[in-house]
Amino acid sequence: MNQWTMTLDSAGGPYDFLTEISHHPRRLGELLTNYGPAVAAGILGGAAAWAAARQGVWRWRNARLSPGARVIEIAVPPKVEDGSAAAWWAHLIGLTLPAWKRVLFGQPHLAFEYLADHTGVRFQVWVPGTVPPGLVEKTIRSAWPGATLTTRAATGPLPVDAQAAGGRLVLGRAEHFPLTHAHDSDPLRGLLGTASGLADGEHLAVQILARPATGRRLRRAHRAAAALRGARSTAPQGALFDLLTPGMTGHREPADLARQFPERGEQVRAILGKAAQPRFEAAIRYGVSTRHPDQAEAGWLRAHAHEVASTFALFTSGHQHLRRRRLRRPALRLADRRLHRGFLLSVRELAALAHLPYDLAAPGVTRAGARPVAPSPAVPVSGAGVRVLGDSEAGAPRPVGLTVAGARQHLHVLGQTGVGKSTFLANLILSDAAAGRGALVIDPKGDLITDVLDRLPDRAINRTALFDPADRGRPPCLNVLAGTDPAFAAESIVTTFRRCFSSSWGPRLDDLLRSACLTLTRVNGTRATLADIPRLLVDTPYRTRVTSRLTDELLQGFWASYDELTPAARASVIGPVMNKLRAVLLRPFVRDTLSGGASTIDLGGMLGTGGLILARLPKGVLGEDAVRLLGSLLLAHTWQAITPRATQHEHERRDAAAYIDEAHNFLNLPGSISDILAEARAYRFSLTLAHQHLSQLPKELRDAISADARNKIYFAASPEDATDLARHTAP
């Protein structure tokens, strides 16, 4: 033992030590016998402790990511640029933590996921709870303008109660070799084709986890490129081996290597091209599941999992490829979203693997609607005197409001059925109710007012009047023939009937109805109702009593001529008028509302004191003609009640509004609608006019709304309407 020690101590260096061992191999055996077990035990124990510590730290770091984790579902915008994903992943390099935080807590990762079921393909990003809310959302909106985002608490990509199969993909060669990232068409086409056409109970998921890569690992690519060129190794272990084996480096000149291995030049360029970009540490997992046991037994799971993996063969390059590996319990592994040690991918490689489809014909993809635009800072947010229209979709989330003064410019709301007009109108009405502003609502479907009533503030109930045929009680009475101006009341009725029945209206009908209305209002005053018109035309004794009290010579002459007609001629004259009056009077609810006696509701007074007048007039219950007449007469009488504001000082006029759904049916007011909109603005009476498409509006009405309803809210529009509406939205 002492002899061995002396020999070792006297060795001239590591080379002499190795020479001594080679000449006396028995001495190496003695050394291993004496010290080997202890050294091996120490090495194994240290390695086990190190591995356990690393595993514990890794578990703790990943456990920190789960609380508060969220997924951001992305509705693909109508148009996607093929370079958007690379810009997004490059932007995410900014999530790199400072070095001391990476040492303590590790670098958090994200997961880009493709999910598919029988409803189609979805795209989402999983974000750990340690990343501040809104940060990743901003990068997505910046990279893909027009994308619609929905953020919710994180859930697993696959149902854990279903049978599942899956795997993971790893690089087939050293990670410094790149995958192909340049494609003539969208590389997602194959995956989306596999994901489309799933039946109910079948699910598919592809998960790409990634975090910015840092540290010495990135420098290995340059060393690998240098080694291929024949340079000496600068790695610490290389220096150690050179020290232990001097003269045995095997170094060769680069020119000799280039002649012997001509392919190395291309390999070096590929490695350096990848190393020149920011890189991520990534992992790829995939899985399919089914709730149908017969499919699992028939090999459906394995076949579809293999099909998913096969779609990634498209990323094979001349230097690199992806290889399948087994993944145990795929549903749980995909759900925990833990990233241990991944492989390096450049931004371009990662963008090719994880992006939104830019192929317009991508199967199974539901795209977002119109591209959202962030509101101008000048647009009001909220507060006193502001009607909140909704929340912004683009930019930082914030309310979007319309000042009450701005609302006096009137509001045109256009959108097809089912796009959210009624919800939008309900929110505006409730905003007025909460602020104590008066409002008239005409709803020809019924759902809007039902929604408003369900959400109406308690303090607004006592100042609300409801016209509803479903109400068993007697409706409020609105005598449209009564009023401070009999001529205006008569003109409103005649104009309403003329415009509602324009296809079958003529001068004789106009003359007859106007004369009847004027006669009744001048003789009976506020006691006159629409129900008196048929009696005046048919009942001769009653007509004689009424006309005998007339002082107007023109009206007297009209009735004298009327009485000279034969019964047959008289029936021919009054037939069209009676036909149209029956549309109103044969409906008990409409008859009680318009002809039930003296008015029980003061429209002007209610609107001036913050009252709500809700007219629920479902066409399916009352009929289209009755709804058009009743709604038009209600609006005309409201306008008649508003016009006396001309005698008030401007500061005394309280803001009020009219919300008219399917407005083209009810804008049958006497006079020019353009003039009425201008006057209403001065009276602080704003109109919100909603309908489905522009072809519903007569040209005069369409031009008036285009010019005088200066606030525009457009939901989904037809291509024909969009062409015309674009003029209002252009800068």
XYZ file of C-alpha atoms in Angstrom:
731
model
C 0.000 0.000 0.000
C 2.827 2.377 0.856
C 4.675 1.430 -2.318
C 1.580 2.377 -4.343
C 1.324 5.665 -2.581
C 4.927 6.502 -3.196
C 4.622 5.649 -6.832
C 1.532 7.804 -7.197
C 3.075 10.700 -5.348
C 6.175 10.584 -7.448
C 4.274 10.581 -10.723
C 5.192 13.432 -13.009
C 1.607 14.144 -13.965
C -1.608 12.593 -15.232
C 0.232 11.163 -18.224
C 2.825 9.385 -16.027
C -0.018 8.198 -13.801
C -1.801 6.614 -16.751
C 1.505 5.099 -17.961
C 2.081 3.567 -14.538
C -1.396 2.062 -14.520
C -0.918 0.627 -17.992
C 2.364 -1.078 -16.919
C 0.974 -2.388 -13.628
C -2.776 -3.034 -14.119
C -2.821 -5.057 -10.876
C -2.323 -1.878 -8.928
C -5.538 -0.408 -10.424
C -7.403 -3.448 -9.164
C -5.952 -2.950 -5.680
C -7.058 0.679 -5.742
C -10.579 -0.198 -6.853
C -10.800 -2.953 -4.243
C -9.786 -0.670 -1.406
C -11.649 2.508 -2.366
C -14.112 1.515 -5.075
C -17.159 0.565 -2.955
C -16.964 3.695 -0.862
C -16.423 5.930 -3.862
C -19.214 4.234 -5.826
C -21.603 4.481 -2.901
C -20.776 8.135 -2.485
C -21.220 8.838 -6.164
C -24.505 6.938 -6.353
C -25.799 8.529 -3.181
C -24.848 11.977 -4.336
C -26.410 11.378 -7.729
C -29.617 10.098 -6.147
C -29.791 13.064 -3.789
C -29.118 15.453 -6.653
C -31.796 13.812 -8.807
C -34.313 13.867 -5.952
C -33.568 17.505 -5.237
C -33.938 18.444 -8.897
C -37.196 16.508 -9.142
C -38.528 18.199 -6.020
C -37.584 21.642 -7.269
C -39.177 20.901 -10.653
C -42.409 19.767 -9.019
C -42.492 22.833 -6.784
C -41.897 25.181 -9.708
C -44.661 23.604 -11.774
C -47.046 23.597 -8.803
C -46.630 27.390 -8.608
C -47.964 27.750 -12.140
C -51.332 26.047 -11.658
C -53.187 28.354 -9.204
C -54.935 31.042 -11.221
C -53.987 29.498 -14.572
C -56.263 30.448 -17.450
C -56.896 29.574 -21.065
C -57.420 32.165 -23.781
C -59.608 30.827 -26.564
C -58.878 32.559 -29.861
C -61.522 32.979 -32.546
C -59.533 33.125 -35.778
C -59.838 36.523 -37.517
C -61.144 36.629 -41.089
C -57.641 37.253 -42.428
C -54.398 35.906 -40.951
C -50.921 36.827 -42.176
C -48.511 33.904 -42.372
C -45.861 35.866 -40.451
C -48.118 36.737 -37.519
C -47.219 33.685 -35.438
C -43.470 34.336 -35.721
C -44.047 37.903 -34.541
C -46.111 36.620 -31.610
C -43.560 34.060 -30.462
C -40.769 36.623 -30.815
C -42.829 38.995 -28.667
C -43.091 36.320 -25.969
C -39.309 36.377 -25.522
C -40.122 39.401 -23.391
C -41.557 37.044 -20.767
C -38.008 35.937 -19.877
C -37.440 36.466 -16.165
C -34.270 37.946 -14.649
C -31.508 35.418 -13.993
C -32.002 35.312 -10.222
C -35.719 34.631 -10.610
C -35.053 31.844 -13.093
C -32.675 30.241 -10.605
C -35.202 30.430 -7.775
C -38.541 29.927 -9.497
C -37.740 28.708 -12.990
C -38.940 30.191 -16.266
C -42.757 29.884 -16.705
C -43.994 28.356 -19.934
C -47.089 28.698 -22.128
C -49.056 26.083 -24.033
C -50.492 26.588 -27.510
C -53.262 24.032 -28.043
C -55.352 22.735 -30.926
C -58.615 21.211 -29.678
C -61.279 19.490 -31.754
C -64.591 17.747 -31.188
C -67.862 17.349 -33.082
C -68.416 21.144 -33.005
C -65.195 21.956 -34.873
C -61.625 23.032 -34.174
C -60.655 25.543 -31.490
C -57.398 27.304 -30.706
C -56.359 28.325 -27.231
C -53.349 29.413 -25.203
C -52.809 28.181 -21.652
C -51.229 30.830 -19.427
C -49.873 30.059 -15.931
C -51.143 31.974 -12.947
C -47.769 33.643 -12.413
C -48.144 35.644 -15.649
C -50.099 38.878 -15.012
C -53.629 38.982 -16.480
C -53.925 40.786 -19.785
C -50.249 40.519 -20.706
C -50.507 37.584 -23.113
C -53.895 38.808 -24.346
C -52.284 42.046 -25.537
C -49.624 40.163 -27.486
C -52.284 38.018 -29.183
C -54.325 41.048 -30.224
C -51.185 42.714 -31.511
C -50.091 39.701 -33.580
C -53.547 38.775 -34.894
C -55.668 41.941 -35.236
C -59.312 41.021 -35.417
C -59.051 37.905 -33.254
C -61.774 37.562 -30.626
C -60.504 36.369 -27.246
C -62.397 34.569 -24.504
C -60.562 34.050 -21.221
C -61.686 31.458 -18.678
C -60.292 29.237 -15.941
C -58.050 26.453 -17.186
C -59.540 23.016 -17.847
C -58.085 19.876 -19.387
C -57.889 19.574 -23.187
C -59.341 16.034 -23.110
C -62.104 14.634 -20.876
C -60.444 12.575 -18.149
C -63.377 10.152 -17.923
C -62.984 8.942 -21.523
C -60.650 6.345 -22.983
C -57.620 8.023 -24.529
C -54.447 7.358 -26.470
C -51.637 9.685 -27.383
C -47.945 10.344 -27.477
C -45.263 12.952 -27.593
C -42.952 14.112 -30.341
C -39.216 14.635 -29.889
C -36.418 15.634 -32.217
C -34.828 12.744 -34.062
C -31.337 14.286 -34.107
C -29.372 16.743 -31.997
C -31.444 19.784 -31.141
C -29.166 22.236 -32.931
C -30.390 20.882 -36.288
C -33.531 22.707 -37.534
C -36.885 21.458 -38.714
C -38.279 22.907 -41.920
C -40.329 26.038 -41.373
C -40.908 27.306 -44.925
C -44.018 25.877 -46.583
C -45.829 26.745 -49.793
C -49.196 26.324 -48.050
C -50.447 26.274 -44.493
C -48.806 23.287 -42.739
C -51.844 23.008 -40.472
C -54.007 21.787 -43.326
C -53.253 18.121 -42.632
C -53.834 18.391 -38.888
C -57.079 20.321 -39.342
C -58.275 17.754 -41.852
C -57.622 15.000 -39.324
C -59.377 17.007 -36.584
C -62.508 17.718 -38.612
C -65.395 15.309 -38.879
C -65.261 13.998 -35.300
C -68.473 12.551 -33.896
C -70.115 13.416 -30.597
C -68.014 11.989 -27.764
C -64.761 12.095 -29.756
C -62.017 14.587 -28.893
C -58.576 15.476 -30.209
C -55.864 17.676 -28.715
C -52.375 18.775 -29.725
C -50.369 20.670 -27.116
C -47.163 22.612 -27.722
C -45.505 23.826 -24.530
C -42.767 26.424 -24.817
C -40.688 28.819 -22.736
C -37.823 31.130 -23.690
C -34.489 29.305 -23.610
C -31.455 30.886 -21.934
C -28.021 30.008 -20.636
C -25.151 27.826 -21.771
C -27.468 25.476 -23.621
C -27.800 28.007 -26.428
C -24.031 28.081 -27.015
C -23.845 24.388 -27.817
C -25.075 25.031 -31.348
C -22.045 27.203 -32.095
C -19.714 24.567 -30.661
C -21.413 21.920 -32.802
C -20.973 24.055 -35.907
C -17.333 24.659 -35.013
C -16.764 20.936 -34.543
C -18.213 20.220 -37.978
C -15.736 22.741 -39.414
C -12.864 20.975 -37.634
C -12.184 23.513 -34.900
C -10.757 22.455 -31.544
C -13.337 21.933 -28.819
C -13.627 24.739 -26.291
C -15.834 22.754 -23.952
C -14.421 22.053 -20.450
C -14.571 18.297 -20.931
C -12.673 18.658 -24.217
C -9.875 20.531 -22.497
C -9.729 17.812 -19.829
C -9.357 15.044 -22.392
C -6.677 17.020 -24.238
C -4.829 17.286 -20.952
C -5.118 13.589 -20.216
C -4.245 12.491 -23.754
C -1.764 14.964 -25.191
C -0.957 14.530 -28.830
C -4.142 12.561 -29.450
C -6.626 15.308 -30.429
C -7.253 14.006 -33.918
C -7.524 17.578 -35.207
C -7.835 17.959 -38.953
C -7.755 21.005 -41.170
C -11.167 22.482 -42.245
C -10.202 22.258 -45.910
C -9.549 18.527 -45.581
C -12.903 18.025 -43.834
C -14.747 20.042 -46.482
C -13.335 17.852 -49.230
C -14.062 14.617 -47.391
C -17.513 15.666 -46.048
C -19.050 18.189 -48.478
C -22.456 17.977 -46.756
C -21.043 19.571 -43.605
C -21.109 23.042 -45.109
C -24.871 22.913 -45.483
C -25.213 21.467 -41.985
C -23.158 24.288 -40.522
C -25.277 26.894 -42.299
C -28.472 25.233 -41.020
C -27.174 25.120 -37.447
C -26.014 28.726 -37.479
C -29.265 29.844 -39.107
C -31.220 28.320 -36.240
C -28.790 29.653 -33.638
C -29.138 33.188 -35.011
C -32.795 33.335 -33.912
C -34.329 33.502 -30.448
C -35.052 29.981 -29.267
C -37.587 28.303 -27.048
C -37.466 25.126 -25.034
C -40.473 23.161 -26.254
C -42.379 19.912 -25.916
C -45.106 18.495 -28.159
C -47.870 16.202 -26.918
C -50.989 14.911 -28.583
C -53.965 12.771 -27.673
C -57.339 11.518 -28.838
C -60.198 10.233 -26.713
C -63.600 8.639 -27.131
C -66.531 7.789 -24.925
C -67.507 4.873 -27.171
C -65.956 1.639 -25.826
C -66.480 -0.190 -29.107
C -64.227 2.312 -30.880
C -61.446 1.797 -28.351
C -61.649 -1.965 -28.757
C -61.609 -1.670 -32.540
C -58.344 0.289 -32.526
C -59.908 3.656 -33.314
C -57.850 5.446 -30.656
C -54.513 4.085 -31.792
C -55.277 4.697 -35.458
C -56.318 8.308 -34.900
C -53.382 9.003 -32.598
C -51.066 7.667 -35.296
C -52.825 9.836 -37.872
C -52.294 12.944 -35.736
C -48.588 12.194 -35.317
C -48.204 11.526 -39.029
C -49.324 15.047 -39.923
C -46.102 16.374 -38.347
C -43.964 14.564 -40.924
C -44.478 17.710 -42.977
C -41.876 19.448 -40.789
C -39.092 17.019 -41.698
C -36.046 18.744 -43.172
C -32.819 17.398 -44.637
C -31.268 17.710 -41.193
C -34.026 17.044 -38.660
C -37.278 15.209 -38.086
C -39.781 14.501 -35.315
C -39.979 11.094 -33.697
C -42.867 9.614 -31.760
C -42.551 8.577 -28.136
C -45.045 6.953 -25.798
C -47.135 9.076 -23.436
C -48.745 7.352 -20.481
C -52.150 8.580 -19.313
C -52.380 11.202 -22.081
C -55.504 12.953 -20.767
C -53.860 13.622 -17.394
C -50.497 14.559 -18.897
C -52.122 17.008 -21.253
C -54.183 18.458 -18.405
C -51.260 19.079 -16.017
C -49.336 20.980 -18.740
C -45.958 20.452 -17.064
C -42.775 21.090 -18.988
C -39.663 19.315 -17.696
C -36.801 19.386 -20.171
C -37.802 20.088 -23.730
C -35.874 20.479 -26.951
C -34.799 23.719 -28.564
C -36.826 25.269 -31.380
C -36.244 28.583 -33.092
C -38.996 31.174 -33.339
C -39.602 30.237 -36.969
C -39.824 26.520 -36.204
C -42.182 27.149 -33.311
C -44.329 29.491 -35.406
C -44.664 26.825 -38.096
C -45.822 24.303 -35.486
C -48.067 26.591 -33.404
C -50.045 29.249 -35.248
C -53.533 30.235 -36.327
C -54.493 28.906 -39.768
C -53.968 31.378 -42.580
C -55.570 29.099 -45.143
C -59.025 30.565 -45.825
C -60.316 27.084 -46.679
C -59.051 25.506 -43.452
C -61.576 22.789 -42.498
C -63.458 22.897 -39.212
C -62.439 26.460 -38.316
C -65.022 28.998 -37.153
C -63.663 32.472 -37.740
C -64.339 35.631 -35.780
C -66.593 38.363 -37.113
C -65.608 41.864 -38.098
C -62.206 43.086 -37.022
C -62.510 45.093 -33.781
C -60.908 48.511 -33.457
C -59.853 50.102 -30.202
C -62.064 53.086 -29.280
C -60.669 56.582 -29.484
C -59.620 58.124 -26.147
C -62.199 60.838 -26.885
C -65.056 58.321 -26.607
C -66.704 58.672 -23.168
C -66.226 55.875 -20.656
C -68.889 56.221 -17.983
C -70.228 58.612 -15.397
C -73.080 61.046 -15.028
C -74.665 61.997 -18.316
C -73.216 59.005 -20.200
C -75.115 56.037 -21.625
C -72.833 53.002 -21.550
C -73.160 51.128 -24.854
C -70.926 48.195 -23.935
C -67.301 47.207 -23.412
C -64.506 47.518 -25.940
C -63.253 44.335 -27.559
C -60.006 45.661 -28.990
C -57.338 47.365 -26.949
C -57.486 47.616 -23.186
C -60.943 46.584 -21.887
C -62.978 49.688 -21.079
C -66.597 50.869 -21.264
C -67.727 52.621 -24.428
C -70.268 55.344 -23.786
C -72.427 57.907 -25.542
C -73.149 61.166 -23.807
C -76.775 62.115 -23.316
C -76.096 65.268 -25.329
C -74.602 63.136 -28.099
C -77.634 60.847 -28.033
C -79.800 63.794 -29.075
C -78.270 63.340 -32.525
C -80.338 60.116 -32.653
C -79.108 56.547 -33.023
C -79.466 54.225 -36.008
C -79.127 50.522 -35.086
C -78.950 48.029 -37.939
C -78.420 44.285 -37.788
C -79.983 41.026 -38.830
C -82.097 38.961 -36.466
C -80.171 37.262 -33.684
C -77.079 39.475 -33.638
C -77.784 41.201 -30.300
C -79.858 44.288 -31.137
C -82.472 43.555 -28.477
C -79.832 43.031 -25.797
C -78.164 46.275 -26.798
C -81.458 48.200 -26.710
C -82.403 46.673 -23.355
C -79.161 47.894 -21.803
C -79.775 51.420 -23.090
C -83.351 51.435 -21.798
C -82.268 50.198 -18.380
C -79.550 52.844 -18.318
C -82.195 55.529 -18.876
C -84.455 53.984 -16.237
C -81.651 53.945 -13.681
C -80.773 57.576 -14.454
C -84.399 58.746 -14.213
C -84.736 59.676 -17.881
C -88.067 59.203 -19.651
C -88.378 56.680 -22.467
C -90.921 55.255 -24.901
C -90.299 51.679 -26.096
C -92.172 50.076 -29.003
C -91.439 46.362 -29.297
C -93.240 44.425 -32.075
C -91.784 41.078 -30.985
C -92.217 41.211 -27.216
C -88.898 39.785 -26.034
C -87.236 43.164 -25.585
C -89.785 44.488 -23.104
C -89.946 41.141 -21.308
C -86.197 41.407 -20.761
C -86.494 45.015 -19.605
C -89.258 44.171 -17.124
C -87.195 41.332 -15.648
C -84.305 43.719 -14.965
C -86.164 46.959 -14.241
C -84.961 48.771 -11.087
C -87.502 48.774 -8.269
C -87.511 52.560 -8.077
C -88.657 52.758 -11.723
C -91.683 50.461 -11.389
C -94.074 53.113 -10.076
C -93.322 55.406 -13.015
C -93.824 52.756 -15.694
C -96.864 52.310 -17.956
C -97.212 49.011 -19.809
C -99.207 48.208 -22.941
C -99.291 44.409 -23.100
C -102.004 42.172 -24.621
C -100.893 39.397 -22.265
C -101.924 41.519 -19.276
C -105.410 40.473 -18.156
C -106.189 43.902 -16.760
C -107.538 46.792 -18.773
C -104.726 48.512 -20.695
C -103.952 52.206 -20.350
C -106.223 54.214 -22.606
C -104.721 56.520 -25.199
C -107.428 58.428 -27.042
C -105.626 59.460 -30.210
C -108.521 61.701 -31.326
C -108.252 63.788 -28.171
C -105.645 66.481 -27.789
C -104.986 70.159 -27.562
C -104.793 70.432 -31.358
C -107.708 68.568 -33.069
C -106.315 69.273 -36.534
C -102.962 67.717 -35.618
C -104.673 64.664 -34.118
C -106.769 64.169 -37.244
C -103.769 64.623 -39.511
C -101.780 62.079 -37.483
C -104.507 59.469 -37.862
C -104.963 60.067 -41.580
C -101.210 60.025 -42.256
C -100.779 56.837 -40.252
C -103.550 55.029 -42.133
C -102.315 56.325 -45.477
C -98.747 55.129 -44.945
C -99.734 51.828 -43.389
C -102.072 51.034 -46.305
C -100.305 52.936 -49.074
C -100.857 50.188 -51.650
C -104.666 50.493 -51.373
C -105.097 54.147 -50.470
C -106.553 56.883 -52.613
C -107.775 60.502 -52.476
C -111.369 59.515 -51.647
C -110.274 57.460 -48.621
C -108.055 60.282 -47.486
C -110.869 62.831 -47.779
C -113.426 60.634 -46.031
C -111.269 59.712 -43.031
C -109.984 63.260 -42.525
C -113.497 64.726 -42.646
C -114.774 62.129 -40.184
C -111.930 62.777 -37.722
C -112.265 66.569 -37.912
C -116.036 66.387 -37.503
C -115.853 64.224 -34.395
C -113.091 66.251 -32.715
C -114.885 69.556 -33.338
C -118.249 68.338 -32.150
C -117.456 65.793 -29.411
C -114.116 67.242 -28.320
C -112.079 64.986 -26.035
C -114.963 62.476 -25.881
C -114.458 61.526 -29.546
C -112.762 58.168 -30.229
C -111.872 56.054 -33.248
C -114.841 53.824 -32.440
C -117.145 56.738 -33.314
C -115.969 56.834 -36.947
C -117.858 53.691 -38.134
C -120.977 54.925 -36.370
C -120.664 58.334 -38.016
C -120.399 56.722 -41.445
C -123.154 54.117 -41.039
C -125.675 55.470 -38.531
C -127.708 58.198 -40.308
C -129.558 59.590 -37.213
C -126.290 59.810 -35.296
C -124.582 61.478 -38.239
C -127.420 63.981 -38.561
C -127.139 64.959 -34.875
C -123.395 65.388 -35.114
C -123.262 67.305 -38.386
C -126.046 69.630 -37.290
C -123.655 71.062 -34.710
C -120.933 71.822 -37.227
C -120.033 75.434 -37.976
C -117.426 74.713 -40.640
C -118.991 75.236 -44.075
C -116.541 72.917 -45.825
C -117.373 70.033 -43.513
C -121.082 70.769 -43.803
C -120.796 70.632 -47.586
C -118.893 67.340 -47.449
C -121.594 65.624 -45.375
C -124.351 67.075 -47.494
C -122.764 65.455 -50.540
C -122.253 62.238 -48.580
C -125.948 62.085 -47.617
C -126.986 62.497 -51.244
C -125.284 59.211 -52.173
C -127.428 56.142 -52.696
C -127.014 53.372 -50.115
C -125.064 51.310 -52.647
C -122.730 54.181 -53.523
C -122.300 55.026 -49.866
C -121.351 51.414 -49.090
C -118.816 51.505 -51.914
C -117.254 54.671 -50.520
C -117.020 53.620 -46.882
C -116.058 49.968 -47.539
C -112.281 50.550 -47.760
C -112.296 52.765 -44.651
C -114.317 50.262 -42.635
C -111.996 47.486 -43.764
C -108.986 49.278 -42.348
C -110.694 50.413 -39.164
C -111.671 46.830 -38.436
C -107.980 45.923 -38.318
C -107.886 48.082 -35.201
C -111.324 47.863 -33.659
C -111.914 44.116 -33.933
C -108.955 43.479 -31.613
C -110.258 43.986 -28.035
C -106.857 45.023 -26.704
C -106.319 47.582 -29.467
C -109.905 48.838 -29.232
C -109.652 49.296 -25.459
C -106.324 51.076 -25.846
C -107.367 53.554 -28.556
C -111.128 53.839 -28.017
C -111.706 53.016 -24.372
C -112.776 56.522 -23.397
C -110.793 59.448 -22.115
C -107.015 59.049 -22.002
C -105.673 57.609 -18.766
C -102.039 58.284 -19.598
C -100.278 61.607 -20.125
C -97.426 60.855 -22.501
C -95.820 64.283 -22.314
C -96.056 64.398 -18.545
C -94.527 60.939 -18.115
C -91.619 61.612 -20.444
C -90.986 64.936 -18.752
C -90.777 63.339 -15.298
C -88.681 60.264 -16.079
C -91.531 57.854 -16.796
C -91.257 54.707 -18.911
C -93.889 53.869 -21.537
C -93.469 50.258 -22.629
C -95.540 49.025 -25.576
C -95.229 45.270 -25.966
C -97.011 44.578 -29.256
C -96.214 41.035 -30.474
C -97.271 40.543 -34.079
C -98.108 36.922 -33.450
C -100.833 37.966 -31.013
C -102.236 41.181 -32.512
C -101.576 40.746 -36.211
C -99.208 42.736 -38.377
C -101.695 45.451 -39.454
C -102.931 46.108 -35.924
C -99.383 46.304 -34.564
C -98.319 48.721 -37.290
C -101.330 50.972 -36.687
C -101.162 50.893 -32.900
C -97.406 51.490 -32.765
C -97.589 54.273 -35.339
C -100.451 56.022 -33.542
C -98.641 55.709 -30.211
C -95.500 57.265 -31.679
C -97.494 60.006 -33.425
C -99.342 60.867 -30.218
C -96.034 60.916 -28.338
C -94.643 63.353 -30.881
C -97.765 65.470 -30.451
C -97.066 65.494 -26.693
C -93.420 66.481 -27.230
C -93.987 69.457 -29.537
C -95.318 71.754 -26.739
C -91.717 71.815 -25.464
C -91.223 74.581 -28.000
C -92.740 76.941 -25.424
C -90.252 75.893 -22.716
C -86.802 77.297 -22.092
C -84.077 74.936 -23.260
C -82.818 74.202 -19.741
C -86.351 73.164 -18.701
C -86.538 70.377 -21.300
C -85.655 67.065 -19.683
C -83.970 64.509 -21.899
C -86.219 61.686 -23.057
C -85.903 58.980 -25.680
C -87.911 56.698 -27.943
C -86.652 53.182 -28.693
C -88.367 51.742 -31.748
C -87.588 48.217 -32.881
C -88.454 47.507 -36.526
C -88.695 51.268 -36.895
C -89.668 51.158 -40.574
C -93.133 49.951 -39.509
C -93.843 52.873 -37.179
C -92.271 56.027 -38.633
C -95.580 57.174 -40.132
C -95.579 60.650 -38.625
C -97.158 63.648 -40.368
C -94.575 65.810 -42.057
C -91.002 65.191 -43.166
C -89.107 62.694 -41.037
C -85.941 64.724 -41.597
C -87.611 67.821 -40.140
C -88.988 65.803 -37.239
C -85.529 64.432 -36.372
C -84.111 67.954 -36.423
C -86.930 69.312 -34.225
C -86.695 66.383 -31.821
C -83.028 67.167 -31.296
C -83.941 70.682 -30.235
C -86.628 69.326 -27.889
C -84.053 66.932 -26.300
C -86.042 63.964 -27.509
C -83.714 61.341 -28.983
C -84.859 58.514 -31.235
C -83.181 55.111 -31.427
C -84.279 53.453 -34.663
C -83.547 49.734 -35.063
C -84.237 47.396 -37.973
C -82.682 44.559 -40.003
C -81.577 45.889 -43.402
C -81.679 49.031 -45.527
C -84.121 47.704 -48.115
C -86.871 47.922 -45.480
C -86.697 51.722 -45.597
C -88.385 53.842 -48.264
C -85.931 56.152 -49.993
C -87.117 59.291 -48.186
C -86.876 57.613 -44.800
C -83.540 56.037 -45.666
C -82.032 59.372 -46.693
C -83.383 61.090 -43.580
C -81.936 58.465 -41.237
C -78.626 58.493 -43.095
C -78.285 62.257 -42.709
C -79.942 63.018 -39.381
C -79.402 59.919 -37.213
C -75.723 60.650 -36.727
C -74.872 57.915 -34.238
C -74.520 54.559 -36.000
C -74.464 51.068 -34.495
C -74.065 48.351 -37.118
C -74.191 44.659 -36.277
C -73.778 41.936 -38.921
C -74.835 43.398 -42.272
C -75.438 41.899 -45.684
C -72.818 42.575 -48.396
C -75.259 44.920 -50.145
C -75.831 46.961 -46.988
C -72.150 46.872 -46.056
C -71.254 48.661 -49.286
C -73.547 51.576 -48.409
C -72.785 51.604 -44.695
C -69.033 51.754 -45.260
C -69.389 55.440 -46.122
C -70.461 56.154 -42.544
C -67.533 54.281 -41.004
C -64.733 55.578 -43.229
C -62.284 58.026 -41.619
